[in-house]
Amino acid sequence: MVSSLQWLPKFQNFIAAPVAIQRALAAVTGHRRHRHHHQRYSSTAFASDPAASGTTSTFNSIRHEEYGRLLPCPSENVLPRNIEHLVVREGGSILDFITKALDLPPLYVADLIHFGAVHYALVCPKPPLTATSEEIKLYKEFTKPAVLRKRPSIKGKTIREAQNTFRVTQSDQLVEAGTYVRVHVRPKRFPRCYEIDWRSRIIAVTESYVVLNKPAGTSVGGTTDNIEETCVTFATRALELTTPLRTTHQIDNCTEGCVVLARTKDYCSVFHRKIREKQVKKLYLALAAAYVPCGVMTHYMRPFRKSPKVVSEVWPNS
């Protein structure tokens, strides 16, 4: 039987409730429950043994019962995104492991893998500062030198190299004990993709590249948890190409305009060189709510990874 190390939110009291009560609460407090659920690393509950995992089985079934397939796409992202962090205890299929660990339908897990919403690393990354002592203890258990030396898959790799994450691409991919798995249970969606006549958005087609008039509300190359609903994917299908198009540059999801998609790996390098040599110029046309004076306007942005970014006309230290 496949078991896992799973960071769980603070639901100790709720998990123990009878099934009938849980179903009643699910209908009343669903939105509030989902809002807290995605705060994975601030939790204190931690399932590390079969008994503890069993107590969450019914809860997970109820928590995910409102989800069917990832398609058809919802009209909007009404639920917050959440991420599950797991560690494999016994090797096997990635599909079977996630299905059992999170109590999700196999078809839904297969869709997540197809969307690119499942990632893995040979060795579990270091837990964040908000991790509990139990989580840190279990992390150390799986990263002991004596344990790592027994794993042939990381032979010749440093710990840092083995902690690099990669996207799972096949449902039948095998994972060994000690493998870290990250599952984006509710990936970011782009319903606008299904409303577009993509063939009419193609501006030019050559042997090396395709120029696309990107619609607003779409992603050029996808996100960490969704590489299916992208301009690259839908443009490839619209042109009935046998080889997928490649991303050469990005513009924001909310922006409409021209993007160049490469048909070959070589042209990706060619276009990237043009960008480095400043042979490519981007021009933006914006609709302003008030008068904008002419000239150069300089703003400073705090180097935070999370959005929204903080922008100021004044240098932060001044």
PDB file of C-alpha atoms in Angstrom:
ATOM      1  CA  MET A   1       0.000   0.000   0.000  1.00  0.00           C
ATOM      2  CA  VAL A   2       1.297   3.437  -0.912  1.00  0.00           C
ATOM      3  CA  SER A   3       1.400   5.943   1.915  1.00  0.00           C
ATOM      4  CA  SER A   4       2.561   9.521   2.049  1.00  0.00           C
ATOM      5  CA  LEU A   5       3.787  12.393   4.138  1.00  0.00           C
ATOM      6  CA  GLN A   6       1.123  15.021   3.709  1.00  0.00           C
ATOM      7  CA  TRP A   7       0.994  18.564   5.082  1.00  0.00           C
ATOM      8  CA  LEU A   8      -2.592  19.175   6.173  1.00  0.00           C
ATOM      9  CA  PRO A   9      -4.366  22.358   7.323  1.00  0.00           C
ATOM     10  CA  LYS A  10      -5.775  22.925  10.801  1.00  0.00           C
ATOM     11  CA  PHE A  11      -8.812  20.687  10.565  1.00  0.00           C
ATOM     12  CA  GLN A  12      -8.259  18.380  13.541  1.00  0.00           C
ATOM     13  CA  ASN A  13     -11.707  19.021  15.000  1.00  0.00           C
ATOM     14  CA  PHE A  14     -13.458  18.998  11.646  1.00  0.00           C
ATOM     15  CA  ILE A  15     -11.851  15.759  10.446  1.00  0.00           C
ATOM     16  CA  ALA A  16     -13.265  13.814  13.364  1.00  0.00           C
ATOM     17  CA  ALA A  17     -16.854  14.938  12.706  1.00  0.00           C
ATOM     18  CA  PRO A  18     -19.409  12.340  11.558  1.00  0.00           C
ATOM     19  CA  VAL A  19     -19.994  12.044   7.823  1.00  0.00           C
ATOM     20  CA  ALA A  20     -23.518  13.470   8.005  1.00  0.00           C
ATOM     21  CA  ILE A  21     -22.296  16.574   9.827  1.00  0.00           C
ATOM     22  CA  GLN A  22     -19.425  16.995   7.370  1.00  0.00           C
ATOM     23  CA  ARG A  23     -21.800  16.888   4.413  1.00  0.00           C
ATOM     24  CA  ALA A  24     -24.012  19.513   6.019  1.00  0.00           C
ATOM     25  CA  LEU A  25     -21.073  21.770   6.810  1.00  0.00           C
ATOM     26  CA  ALA A  26     -19.643  21.290   3.323  1.00  0.00           C
ATOM     27  CA  ALA A  27     -22.680  22.988   1.814  1.00  0.00           C
ATOM     28  CA  VAL A  28     -22.711  25.859   4.321  1.00  0.00           C
ATOM     29  CA  THR A  29     -19.040  26.616   4.921  1.00  0.00           C
ATOM     30  CA  GLY A  30     -17.503  25.417   1.668  1.00  0.00           C
ATOM     31  CA  HIS A  31     -16.119  28.805   0.656  1.00  0.00           C
ATOM     32  CA  ARG A  32     -14.578  29.466   4.061  1.00  0.00           C
ATOM     33  CA  ARG A  33     -13.100  25.966   4.184  1.00  0.00           C
ATOM     34  CA  HIS A  34     -11.460  26.318   0.757  1.00  0.00           C
ATOM     35  CA  ARG A  35     -10.024  29.692   1.690  1.00  0.00           C
ATOM     36  CA  HIS A  36      -8.055  28.151   4.557  1.00  0.00           C
ATOM     37  CA  HIS A  37      -7.205  24.930   2.766  1.00  0.00           C
ATOM     38  CA  HIS A  38      -4.559  26.365   0.458  1.00  0.00           C
ATOM     39  CA  GLN A  39      -2.386  27.585   3.357  1.00  0.00           C
ATOM     40  CA  ARG A  40      -0.463  24.340   3.385  1.00  0.00           C
ATOM     41  CA  TYR A  41       2.660  25.135   5.374  1.00  0.00           C
ATOM     42  CA  SER A  42       0.993  26.989   8.228  1.00  0.00           C
ATOM     43  CA  SER A  43      -0.597  23.761   9.402  1.00  0.00           C
ATOM     44  CA  THR A  44      -0.033  21.732  12.534  1.00  0.00           C
ATOM     45  CA  ALA A  45      -1.817  18.519  11.562  1.00  0.00           C
ATOM     46  CA  PHE A  46       0.414  16.015   9.797  1.00  0.00           C
ATOM     47  CA  ALA A  47      -0.490  12.548   8.504  1.00  0.00           C
ATOM     48  CA  SER A  48       2.557  10.307   8.676  1.00  0.00           C
ATOM     49  CA  ASP A  49       1.109   6.865   9.371  1.00  0.00           C
ATOM     50  CA  PRO A  50      -1.684   4.734   7.854  1.00  0.00           C
ATOM     51  CA  ALA A  51      -4.008   5.392  10.780  1.00  0.00           C
ATOM     52  CA  ALA A  52      -3.665   9.150  10.471  1.00  0.00           C
ATOM     53  CA  SER A  53      -4.066   8.967   6.705  1.00  0.00           C
ATOM     54  CA  GLY A  54      -7.222   6.930   7.177  1.00  0.00           C
ATOM     55  CA  THR A  55      -8.841   9.651   9.269  1.00  0.00           C
ATOM     56  CA  THR A  56      -8.549  12.083   6.379  1.00  0.00           C
ATOM     57  CA  SER A  57      -9.918   9.740   3.719  1.00  0.00           C
ATOM     58  CA  THR A  58     -13.573  10.631   4.246  1.00  0.00           C
ATOM     59  CA  PHE A  59     -12.729  14.306   4.599  1.00  0.00           C
ATOM     60  CA  ASN A  60     -10.791  14.370   1.325  1.00  0.00           C
ATOM     61  CA  SER A  61     -13.629  12.589  -0.485  1.00  0.00           C
ATOM     62  CA  ILE A  62     -16.073  15.247   0.667  1.00  0.00           C
ATOM     63  CA  ARG A  63     -13.636  18.070   0.049  1.00  0.00           C
ATOM     64  CA  HIS A  64     -13.241  17.071  -3.601  1.00  0.00           C
ATOM     65  CA  GLU A  65     -16.674  15.637  -4.321  1.00  0.00           C
ATOM     66  CA  GLU A  66     -17.801  18.814  -6.110  1.00  0.00           C
ATOM     67  CA  TYR A  67     -15.086  18.366  -8.747  1.00  0.00           C
ATOM     68  CA  GLY A  68     -15.503  16.256 -11.863  1.00  0.00           C
ATOM     69  CA  ARG A  69     -13.157  16.440 -14.814  1.00  0.00           C
ATOM     70  CA  LEU A  70     -10.986  19.468 -15.507  1.00  0.00           C
ATOM     71  CA  LEU A  71     -13.012  19.871 -18.692  1.00  0.00           C
ATOM     72  CA  PRO A  72     -15.348  21.486 -19.440  1.00  0.00           C
ATOM     73  CA  CYS A  73     -13.618  24.583 -18.138  1.00  0.00           C
ATOM     74  CA  PRO A  74     -15.450  26.685 -15.515  1.00  0.00           C
ATOM     75  CA  SER A  75     -16.440  30.179 -16.577  1.00  0.00           C
ATOM     76  CA  GLU A  76     -14.202  31.672 -13.884  1.00  0.00           C
ATOM     77  CA  ASN A  77     -11.742  30.682 -11.168  1.00  0.00           C
ATOM     78  CA  VAL A  78     -14.186  30.635  -8.261  1.00  0.00           C
ATOM     79  CA  LEU A  79     -12.086  28.484  -5.923  1.00  0.00           C
ATOM     80  CA  PRO A  80      -8.691  29.364  -4.454  1.00  0.00           C
ATOM     81  CA  ARG A  81      -5.780  27.313  -5.687  1.00  0.00           C
ATOM     82  CA  ASN A  82      -4.231  24.850  -3.267  1.00  0.00           C
ATOM     83  CA  ILE A  83      -1.080  22.774  -3.386  1.00  0.00           C
ATOM     84  CA  GLU A  84      -0.485  19.378  -1.813  1.00  0.00           C
ATOM     85  CA  HIS A  85       3.083  18.456  -0.787  1.00  0.00           C
ATOM     86  CA  LEU A  86       3.691  14.703  -0.558  1.00  0.00           C
ATOM     87  CA  VAL A  87       6.580  12.300  -0.041  1.00  0.00           C
ATOM     88  CA  VAL A  88       6.412   8.746  -1.384  1.00  0.00           C
ATOM     89  CA  ARG A  89       6.966   5.977   1.173  1.00  0.00           C
ATOM     90  CA  GLU A  90       6.638   3.031  -1.225  1.00  0.00           C
ATOM     91  CA  GLY A  91       7.491   3.120  -4.911  1.00  0.00           C
ATOM     92  CA  GLY A  92       4.904   2.694  -7.645  1.00  0.00           C
ATOM     93  CA  SER A  93       2.889   4.543 -10.276  1.00  0.00           C
ATOM     94  CA  ILE A  94       2.532   8.304  -9.784  1.00  0.00           C
ATOM     95  CA  LEU A  95      -1.157   8.058 -10.712  1.00  0.00           C
ATOM     96  CA  ASP A  96      -1.862   5.386  -8.099  1.00  0.00           C
ATOM     97  CA  PHE A  97       0.168   7.219  -5.471  1.00  0.00           C
ATOM     98  CA  ILE A  98      -1.676  10.547  -5.821  1.00  0.00           C
ATOM     99  CA  THR A  99      -5.060   8.834  -6.108  1.00  0.00           C
ATOM    100  CA  LYS A 100      -4.545   7.041  -2.789  1.00  0.00           C
ATOM    101  CA  ALA A 101      -2.692   9.824  -0.976  1.00  0.00           C
ATOM    102  CA  LEU A 102      -5.264  12.535  -1.748  1.00  0.00           C
ATOM    103  CA  ASP A 103      -8.321  10.314  -2.227  1.00  0.00           C
ATOM    104  CA  LEU A 104      -8.961  11.748  -5.699  1.00  0.00           C
ATOM    105  CA  PRO A 105     -10.605  10.050  -8.702  1.00  0.00           C
ATOM    106  CA  PRO A 106      -7.960   8.488 -10.997  1.00  0.00           C
ATOM    107  CA  LEU A 107      -9.430  10.284 -14.018  1.00  0.00           C
ATOM    108  CA  TYR A 108      -9.068  13.649 -12.278  1.00  0.00           C
ATOM    109  CA  VAL A 109      -5.443  12.888 -11.361  1.00  0.00           C
ATOM    110  CA  ALA A 110      -4.773  11.904 -14.981  1.00  0.00           C
ATOM    111  CA  ASP A 111      -6.204  15.269 -16.064  1.00  0.00           C
ATOM    112  CA  LEU A 112      -3.951  17.091 -13.591  1.00  0.00           C
ATOM    113  CA  ILE A 113      -0.921  15.330 -15.053  1.00  0.00           C
ATOM    114  CA  HIS A 114      -2.076  16.190 -18.587  1.00  0.00           C
ATOM    115  CA  PHE A 115      -2.425  19.849 -17.544  1.00  0.00           C
ATOM    116  CA  GLY A 116       1.121  19.813 -16.140  1.00  0.00           C
ATOM    117  CA  ALA A 117      -0.092  20.372 -12.580  1.00  0.00           C
ATOM    118  CA  VAL A 118       2.033  17.622 -10.982  1.00  0.00           C
ATOM    119  CA  HIS A 119       5.746  18.047 -10.243  1.00  0.00           C
ATOM    120  CA  TYR A 120       8.342  15.880  -8.544  1.00  0.00           C
ATOM    121  CA  ALA A 121      11.869  15.976  -7.144  1.00  0.00           C
ATOM    122  CA  LEU A 122      14.095  13.037  -6.305  1.00  0.00           C
ATOM    123  CA  VAL A 123      14.715  14.470  -2.826  1.00  0.00           C
ATOM    124  CA  CYS A 124      12.283  16.463  -0.698  1.00  0.00           C
ATOM    125  CA  PRO A 125      13.166  20.192  -0.565  1.00  0.00           C
ATOM    126  CA  LYS A 126      13.835  21.828   2.778  1.00  0.00           C
ATOM    127  CA  PRO A 127      10.564  22.780   4.541  1.00  0.00           C
ATOM    128  CA  PRO A 128       9.790  26.502   4.958  1.00  0.00           C
ATOM    129  CA  LEU A 129      10.227  28.422   8.202  1.00  0.00           C
ATOM    130  CA  THR A 130       6.546  27.862   9.027  1.00  0.00           C
ATOM    131  CA  ALA A 131       6.972  24.070   9.083  1.00  0.00           C
ATOM    132  CA  THR A 132       6.287  22.248  12.339  1.00  0.00           C
ATOM    133  CA  SER A 133       8.862  20.268  14.286  1.00  0.00           C
ATOM    134  CA  GLU A 134       7.192  17.047  13.117  1.00  0.00           C
ATOM    135  CA  GLU A 135       7.500  18.092   9.471  1.00  0.00           C
ATOM    136  CA  ILE A 136      11.156  18.970   9.940  1.00  0.00           C
ATOM    137  CA  LYS A 137      11.753  15.639  11.660  1.00  0.00           C
ATOM    138  CA  LEU A 138      10.244  13.723   8.756  1.00  0.00           C
ATOM    139  CA  TYR A 139      12.201  15.804   6.246  1.00  0.00           C
ATOM    140  CA  LYS A 140      15.423  14.851   8.024  1.00  0.00           C
ATOM    141  CA  GLU A 141      14.343  11.210   8.025  1.00  0.00           C
ATOM    142  CA  PHE A 142      14.166  11.111   4.225  1.00  0.00           C
ATOM    143  CA  THR A 143      17.331  13.146   3.639  1.00  0.00           C
ATOM    144  CA  LYS A 144      19.706  11.265   5.918  1.00  0.00           C
ATOM    145  CA  PRO A 145      22.981  10.470   4.111  1.00  0.00           C
ATOM    146  CA  ALA A 146      22.561   6.773   4.948  1.00  0.00           C
ATOM    147  CA  VAL A 147      19.107   6.777   3.313  1.00  0.00           C
ATOM    148  CA  LEU A 148      20.196   8.743   0.250  1.00  0.00           C
ATOM    149  CA  ARG A 149      23.179   6.462  -0.378  1.00  0.00           C
ATOM    150  CA  LYS A 150      20.778   3.556  -0.909  1.00  0.00           C
ATOM    151  CA  ARG A 151      18.984   5.352  -3.769  1.00  0.00           C
ATOM    152  CA  PRO A 152      20.649   4.674  -7.146  1.00  0.00           C
ATOM    153  CA  SER A 153      18.605   7.419  -8.859  1.00  0.00           C
ATOM    154  CA  ILE A 154      20.564  10.185  -7.123  1.00  0.00           C
ATOM    155  CA  LYS A 155      23.989   8.649  -7.525  1.00  0.00           C
ATOM    156  CA  GLY A 156      26.431  11.287  -8.769  1.00  0.00           C
ATOM    157  CA  LYS A 157      24.066  14.164  -7.895  1.00  0.00           C
ATOM    158  CA  THR A 158      24.384  16.716  -5.129  1.00  0.00           C
ATOM    159  CA  ILE A 159      21.472  17.212  -2.736  1.00  0.00           C
ATOM    160  CA  ARG A 160      20.675  20.534  -4.371  1.00  0.00           C
ATOM    161  CA  GLU A 161      20.587  18.919  -7.811  1.00  0.00           C
ATOM    162  CA  ALA A 162      18.350  16.115  -6.552  1.00  0.00           C
ATOM    163  CA  GLN A 163      15.937  18.700  -5.103  1.00  0.00           C
ATOM    164  CA  ASN A 164      15.294  20.287  -8.513  1.00  0.00           C
ATOM    165  CA  THR A 165      11.661  19.829  -9.503  1.00  0.00           C
ATOM    166  CA  PHE A 166      10.438  18.501 -12.836  1.00  0.00           C
ATOM    167  CA  ARG A 167       6.990  18.196 -14.376  1.00  0.00           C
ATOM    168  CA  VAL A 168       5.366  14.766 -14.474  1.00  0.00           C
ATOM    169  CA  THR A 169       4.368  14.084 -18.092  1.00  0.00           C
ATOM    170  CA  GLN A 170       3.061  10.512 -18.016  1.00  0.00           C
ATOM    171  CA  SER A 171       0.372   8.983 -15.801  1.00  0.00           C
ATOM    172  CA  ASP A 172       2.261   5.684 -15.653  1.00  0.00           C
ATOM    173  CA  GLN A 173       5.529   7.304 -14.555  1.00  0.00           C
ATOM    174  CA  LEU A 174       7.122   5.392 -11.678  1.00  0.00           C
ATOM    175  CA  VAL A 175       8.261   7.109  -8.484  1.00  0.00           C
ATOM    176  CA  GLU A 176      10.502   5.559  -5.854  1.00  0.00           C
ATOM    177  CA  ALA A 177      10.377   5.842  -2.085  1.00  0.00           C
ATOM    178  CA  GLY A 178      11.618   9.218  -0.873  1.00  0.00           C
ATOM    179  CA  THR A 179      10.453  11.109  -3.971  1.00  0.00           C
ATOM    180  CA  TYR A 180       8.864  14.497  -3.321  1.00  0.00           C
ATOM    181  CA  VAL A 181       5.602  15.168  -5.203  1.00  0.00           C
ATOM    182  CA  ARG A 182       3.818  18.518  -5.517  1.00  0.00           C
ATOM    183  CA  VAL A 183       0.219  18.458  -6.760  1.00  0.00           C
ATOM    184  CA  HIS A 184      -1.637  21.607  -7.824  1.00  0.00           C
ATOM    185  CA  VAL A 185      -5.107  20.257  -7.106  1.00  0.00           C
ATOM    186  CA  ARG A 186      -6.977  23.219  -8.614  1.00  0.00           C
ATOM    187  CA  PRO A 187      -4.862  24.725 -11.412  1.00  0.00           C
ATOM    188  CA  LYS A 188      -5.369  28.250 -12.694  1.00  0.00           C
ATOM    189  CA  ARG A 189      -7.832  28.141 -15.584  1.00  0.00           C
ATOM    190  CA  PHE A 190      -8.172  30.168 -18.787  1.00  0.00           C
ATOM    191  CA  PRO A 191     -11.787  29.825 -20.009  1.00  0.00           C
ATOM    192  CA  ARG A 192     -11.184  32.502 -22.649  1.00  0.00           C
ATOM    193  CA  CYS A 193      -9.254  29.922 -24.688  1.00  0.00           C
ATOM    194  CA  TYR A 194     -12.479  28.135 -25.603  1.00  0.00           C
ATOM    195  CA  GLU A 195     -14.203  31.282 -26.868  1.00  0.00           C
ATOM    196  CA  ILE A 196     -11.595  32.225 -29.485  1.00  0.00           C
ATOM    197  CA  ASP A 197     -11.538  31.499 -33.215  1.00  0.00           C
ATOM    198  CA  TRP A 198      -7.821  30.770 -33.129  1.00  0.00           C
ATOM    199  CA  ARG A 199      -7.430  30.323 -36.883  1.00  0.00           C
ATOM    200  CA  SER A 200      -8.574  33.904 -37.421  1.00  0.00           C
ATOM    201  CA  ARG A 201      -5.933  35.150 -34.950  1.00  0.00           C
ATOM    202  CA  ILE A 202      -3.035  33.828 -37.034  1.00  0.00           C
ATOM    203  CA  ILE A 203      -1.259  36.750 -38.732  1.00  0.00           C
ATOM    204  CA  ALA A 204       1.598  34.971 -40.511  1.00  0.00           C
ATOM    205  CA  VAL A 205       2.925  31.450 -40.989  1.00  0.00           C
ATOM    206  CA  THR A 206       6.452  30.669 -42.202  1.00  0.00           C
ATOM    207  CA  GLU A 207       8.684  27.622 -42.121  1.00  0.00           C
ATOM    208  CA  SER A 208      10.407  28.931 -38.975  1.00  0.00           C
ATOM    209  CA  TYR A 209       7.768  30.794 -36.987  1.00  0.00           C
ATOM    210  CA  VAL A 210       4.125  31.769 -36.572  1.00  0.00           C
ATOM    211  CA  VAL A 211       2.878  35.246 -35.651  1.00  0.00           C
ATOM    212  CA  LEU A 212      -0.240  35.181 -33.486  1.00  0.00           C
ATOM    213  CA  ASN A 213      -2.514  38.031 -32.457  1.00  0.00           C
ATOM    214  CA  LYS A 214      -2.804  36.934 -28.832  1.00  0.00           C
ATOM    215  CA  PRO A 215      -6.244  37.495 -27.279  1.00  0.00           C
ATOM    216  CA  ALA A 216      -6.535  39.169 -23.889  1.00  0.00           C
ATOM    217  CA  GLY A 217      -7.238  36.834 -20.991  1.00  0.00           C
ATOM    218  CA  THR A 218      -4.992  34.046 -22.257  1.00  0.00           C
ATOM    219  CA  SER A 219      -1.515  32.789 -21.398  1.00  0.00           C
ATOM    220  CA  VAL A 220       1.198  32.542 -24.047  1.00  0.00           C
ATOM    221  CA  GLY A 221       3.052  29.522 -22.707  1.00  0.00           C
ATOM    222  CA  GLY A 222       1.104  28.525 -19.620  1.00  0.00           C
ATOM    223  CA  THR A 223       1.606  28.589 -15.877  1.00  0.00           C
ATOM    224  CA  THR A 224       3.244  26.287 -13.352  1.00  0.00           C
ATOM    225  CA  ASP A 225       0.018  24.299 -13.071  1.00  0.00           C
ATOM    226  CA  ASN A 226      -1.508  24.662 -16.545  1.00  0.00           C
ATOM    227  CA  ILE A 227       0.321  24.132 -19.845  1.00  0.00           C
ATOM    228  CA  GLU A 228      -2.816  22.939 -21.636  1.00  0.00           C
ATOM    229  CA  GLU A 229      -4.902  26.134 -21.894  1.00  0.00           C
ATOM    230  CA  THR A 230      -2.295  28.240 -23.691  1.00  0.00           C
ATOM    231  CA  CYS A 231      -1.859  30.173 -26.916  1.00  0.00           C
ATOM    232  CA  VAL A 232       0.853  27.721 -27.941  1.00  0.00           C
ATOM    233  CA  THR A 233      -1.445  24.704 -27.580  1.00  0.00           C
ATOM    234  CA  PHE A 234      -4.509  26.203 -29.260  1.00  0.00           C
ATOM    235  CA  ALA A 235      -2.551  27.816 -32.111  1.00  0.00           C
ATOM    236  CA  THR A 236      -0.846  24.476 -32.795  1.00  0.00           C
ATOM    237  CA  ARG A 237      -4.235  22.767 -33.026  1.00  0.00           C
ATOM    238  CA  ALA A 238      -5.734  25.525 -35.171  1.00  0.00           C
ATOM    239  CA  LEU A 239      -2.933  25.109 -37.722  1.00  0.00           C
ATOM    240  CA  GLU A 240      -3.086  21.296 -37.433  1.00  0.00           C
ATOM    241  CA  LEU A 241       0.663  21.122 -36.894  1.00  0.00           C
ATOM    242  CA  THR A 242       2.272  17.809 -36.007  1.00  0.00           C
ATOM    243  CA  THR A 243       5.055  19.488 -34.007  1.00  0.00           C
ATOM    244  CA  PRO A 244       4.008  21.806 -31.138  1.00  0.00           C
ATOM    245  CA  LEU A 245       4.877  25.473 -31.435  1.00  0.00           C
ATOM    246  CA  ARG A 246       7.446  26.920 -29.029  1.00  0.00           C
ATOM    247  CA  THR A 247       7.357  30.047 -26.896  1.00  0.00           C
ATOM    248  CA  THR A 248       9.960  32.689 -27.769  1.00  0.00           C
ATOM    249  CA  HIS A 249       8.772  35.555 -25.542  1.00  0.00           C
ATOM    250  CA  GLN A 250       5.893  36.512 -23.271  1.00  0.00           C
ATOM    251  CA  ILE A 251       3.338  39.267 -22.886  1.00  0.00           C
ATOM    252  CA  ASP A 252       0.991  39.591 -19.919  1.00  0.00           C
ATOM    253  CA  ASN A 253      -2.168  37.491 -19.752  1.00  0.00           C
ATOM    254  CA  CYS A 254      -4.359  40.603 -19.771  1.00  0.00           C
ATOM    255  CA  THR A 255      -2.584  42.041 -22.836  1.00  0.00           C
ATOM    256  CA  GLU A 256      -3.658  41.564 -26.446  1.00  0.00           C
ATOM    257  CA  GLY A 257      -1.102  41.755 -29.233  1.00  0.00           C
ATOM    258  CA  CYS A 258       1.436  40.041 -31.461  1.00  0.00           C
ATOM    259  CA  VAL A 259       3.560  37.165 -30.231  1.00  0.00           C
ATOM    260  CA  VAL A 260       6.085  35.164 -32.223  1.00  0.00           C
ATOM    261  CA  LEU A 261       5.903  31.384 -31.779  1.00  0.00           C
ATOM    262  CA  ALA A 262       8.773  29.294 -33.096  1.00  0.00           C
ATOM    263  CA  ARG A 263       8.205  26.178 -35.175  1.00  0.00           C
ATOM    264  CA  THR A 264      11.707  24.864 -34.537  1.00  0.00           C
ATOM    265  CA  LYS A 265      14.184  24.822 -31.676  1.00  0.00           C
ATOM    266  CA  ASP A 266      16.743  26.561 -33.877  1.00  0.00           C
ATOM    267  CA  TYR A 267      14.477  29.543 -34.452  1.00  0.00           C
ATOM    268  CA  CYS A 268      13.979  29.867 -30.697  1.00  0.00           C
ATOM    269  CA  SER A 269      17.709  30.484 -30.440  1.00  0.00           C
ATOM    270  CA  VAL A 270      17.594  32.910 -33.371  1.00  0.00           C
ATOM    271  CA  PHE A 271      14.797  34.969 -31.839  1.00  0.00           C
ATOM    272  CA  HIS A 272      16.391  34.973 -28.378  1.00  0.00           C
ATOM    273  CA  ARG A 273      19.588  36.291 -29.936  1.00  0.00           C
ATOM    274  CA  LYS A 274      17.609  39.072 -31.617  1.00  0.00           C
ATOM    275  CA  ILE A 275      16.180  40.032 -28.218  1.00  0.00           C
ATOM    276  CA  ARG A 276      19.635  40.052 -26.602  1.00  0.00           C
ATOM    277  CA  GLU A 277      20.998  42.204 -29.411  1.00  0.00           C
ATOM    278  CA  LYS A 278      18.010  44.574 -29.049  1.00  0.00           C
ATOM    279  CA  GLN A 279      16.802  43.917 -32.589  1.00  0.00           C
ATOM    280  CA  VAL A 280      13.264  43.385 -31.283  1.00  0.00           C
ATOM    281  CA  LYS A 281      11.153  46.323 -30.143  1.00  0.00           C
ATOM    282  CA  LYS A 282       7.830  46.135 -28.306  1.00  0.00           C
ATOM    283  CA  LEU A 283       5.260  48.910 -28.670  1.00  0.00           C
ATOM    284  CA  TYR A 284       2.255  49.073 -26.338  1.00  0.00           C
ATOM    285  CA  LEU A 285      -0.972  50.991 -26.924  1.00  0.00           C
ATOM    286  CA  ALA A 286      -2.791  51.713 -23.657  1.00  0.00           C
ATOM    287  CA  LEU A 287      -6.171  53.240 -22.859  1.00  0.00           C
ATOM    288  CA  ALA A 288      -5.663  55.831 -20.104  1.00  0.00           C
ATOM    289  CA  ALA A 289      -8.346  57.043 -17.699  1.00  0.00           C
ATOM    290  CA  ALA A 290      -6.735  60.503 -17.475  1.00  0.00           C
ATOM    291  CA  TYR A 291      -4.292  62.730 -19.332  1.00  0.00           C
ATOM    292  CA  VAL A 292      -0.750  61.331 -19.502  1.00  0.00           C
ATOM    293  CA  PRO A 293       2.101  63.859 -19.935  1.00  0.00           C
ATOM    294  CA  CYS A 294       4.745  63.275 -22.585  1.00  0.00           C
ATOM    295  CA  GLY A 295       8.241  62.152 -21.660  1.00  0.00           C
ATOM    296  CA  VAL A 296       9.896  59.314 -19.780  1.00  0.00           C
ATOM    297  CA  MET A 297       8.152  58.165 -16.602  1.00  0.00           C
ATOM    298  CA  THR A 298      10.298  56.139 -14.210  1.00  0.00           C
ATOM    299  CA  HIS A 299       8.790  53.903 -11.556  1.00  0.00           C
ATOM    300  CA  TYR A 300      10.422  51.562  -9.054  1.00  0.00           C
ATOM    301  CA  MET A 301       9.120  48.101  -8.310  1.00  0.00           C
ATOM    302  CA  ARG A 302       9.888  46.110  -5.201  1.00  0.00           C
ATOM    303  CA  PRO A 303      11.580  42.809  -6.130  1.00  0.00           C
ATOM    304  CA  PHE A 304       8.901  40.583  -4.612  1.00  0.00           C
ATOM    305  CA  ARG A 305       7.960  37.363  -6.377  1.00  0.00           C
ATOM    306  CA  LYS A 306       4.316  37.543  -5.327  1.00  0.00           C
ATOM    307  CA  SER A 307       1.707  39.765  -6.932  1.00  0.00           C
ATOM    308  CA  PRO A 308       0.500  42.442  -6.823  1.00  0.00           C
ATOM    309  CA  LYS A 309       3.818  44.242  -7.179  1.00  0.00           C
ATOM    310  CA  VAL A 310       4.406  47.433  -5.203  1.00  0.00           C
ATOM    311  CA  VAL A 311       5.257  50.305  -7.570  1.00  0.00           C
ATOM    312  CA  SER A 312       6.399  53.786  -6.566  1.00  0.00           C
ATOM    313  CA  GLU A 313       7.685  56.927  -8.281  1.00  0.00           C
ATOM    314  CA  VAL A 314      10.116  57.420  -5.390  1.00  0.00           C
ATOM    315  CA  TRP A 315      13.219  55.316  -4.788  1.00  0.00           C
ATOM    316  CA  PRO A 316      12.468  53.146  -1.701  1.00  0.00           C
ATOM    317  CA  ASN A 317      15.482  54.387   0.314  1.00  0.00           C
ATOM    318  CA  SER A 318      15.022  58.063  -0.453  1.00  0.00           C
TER     319      SER A 318
END
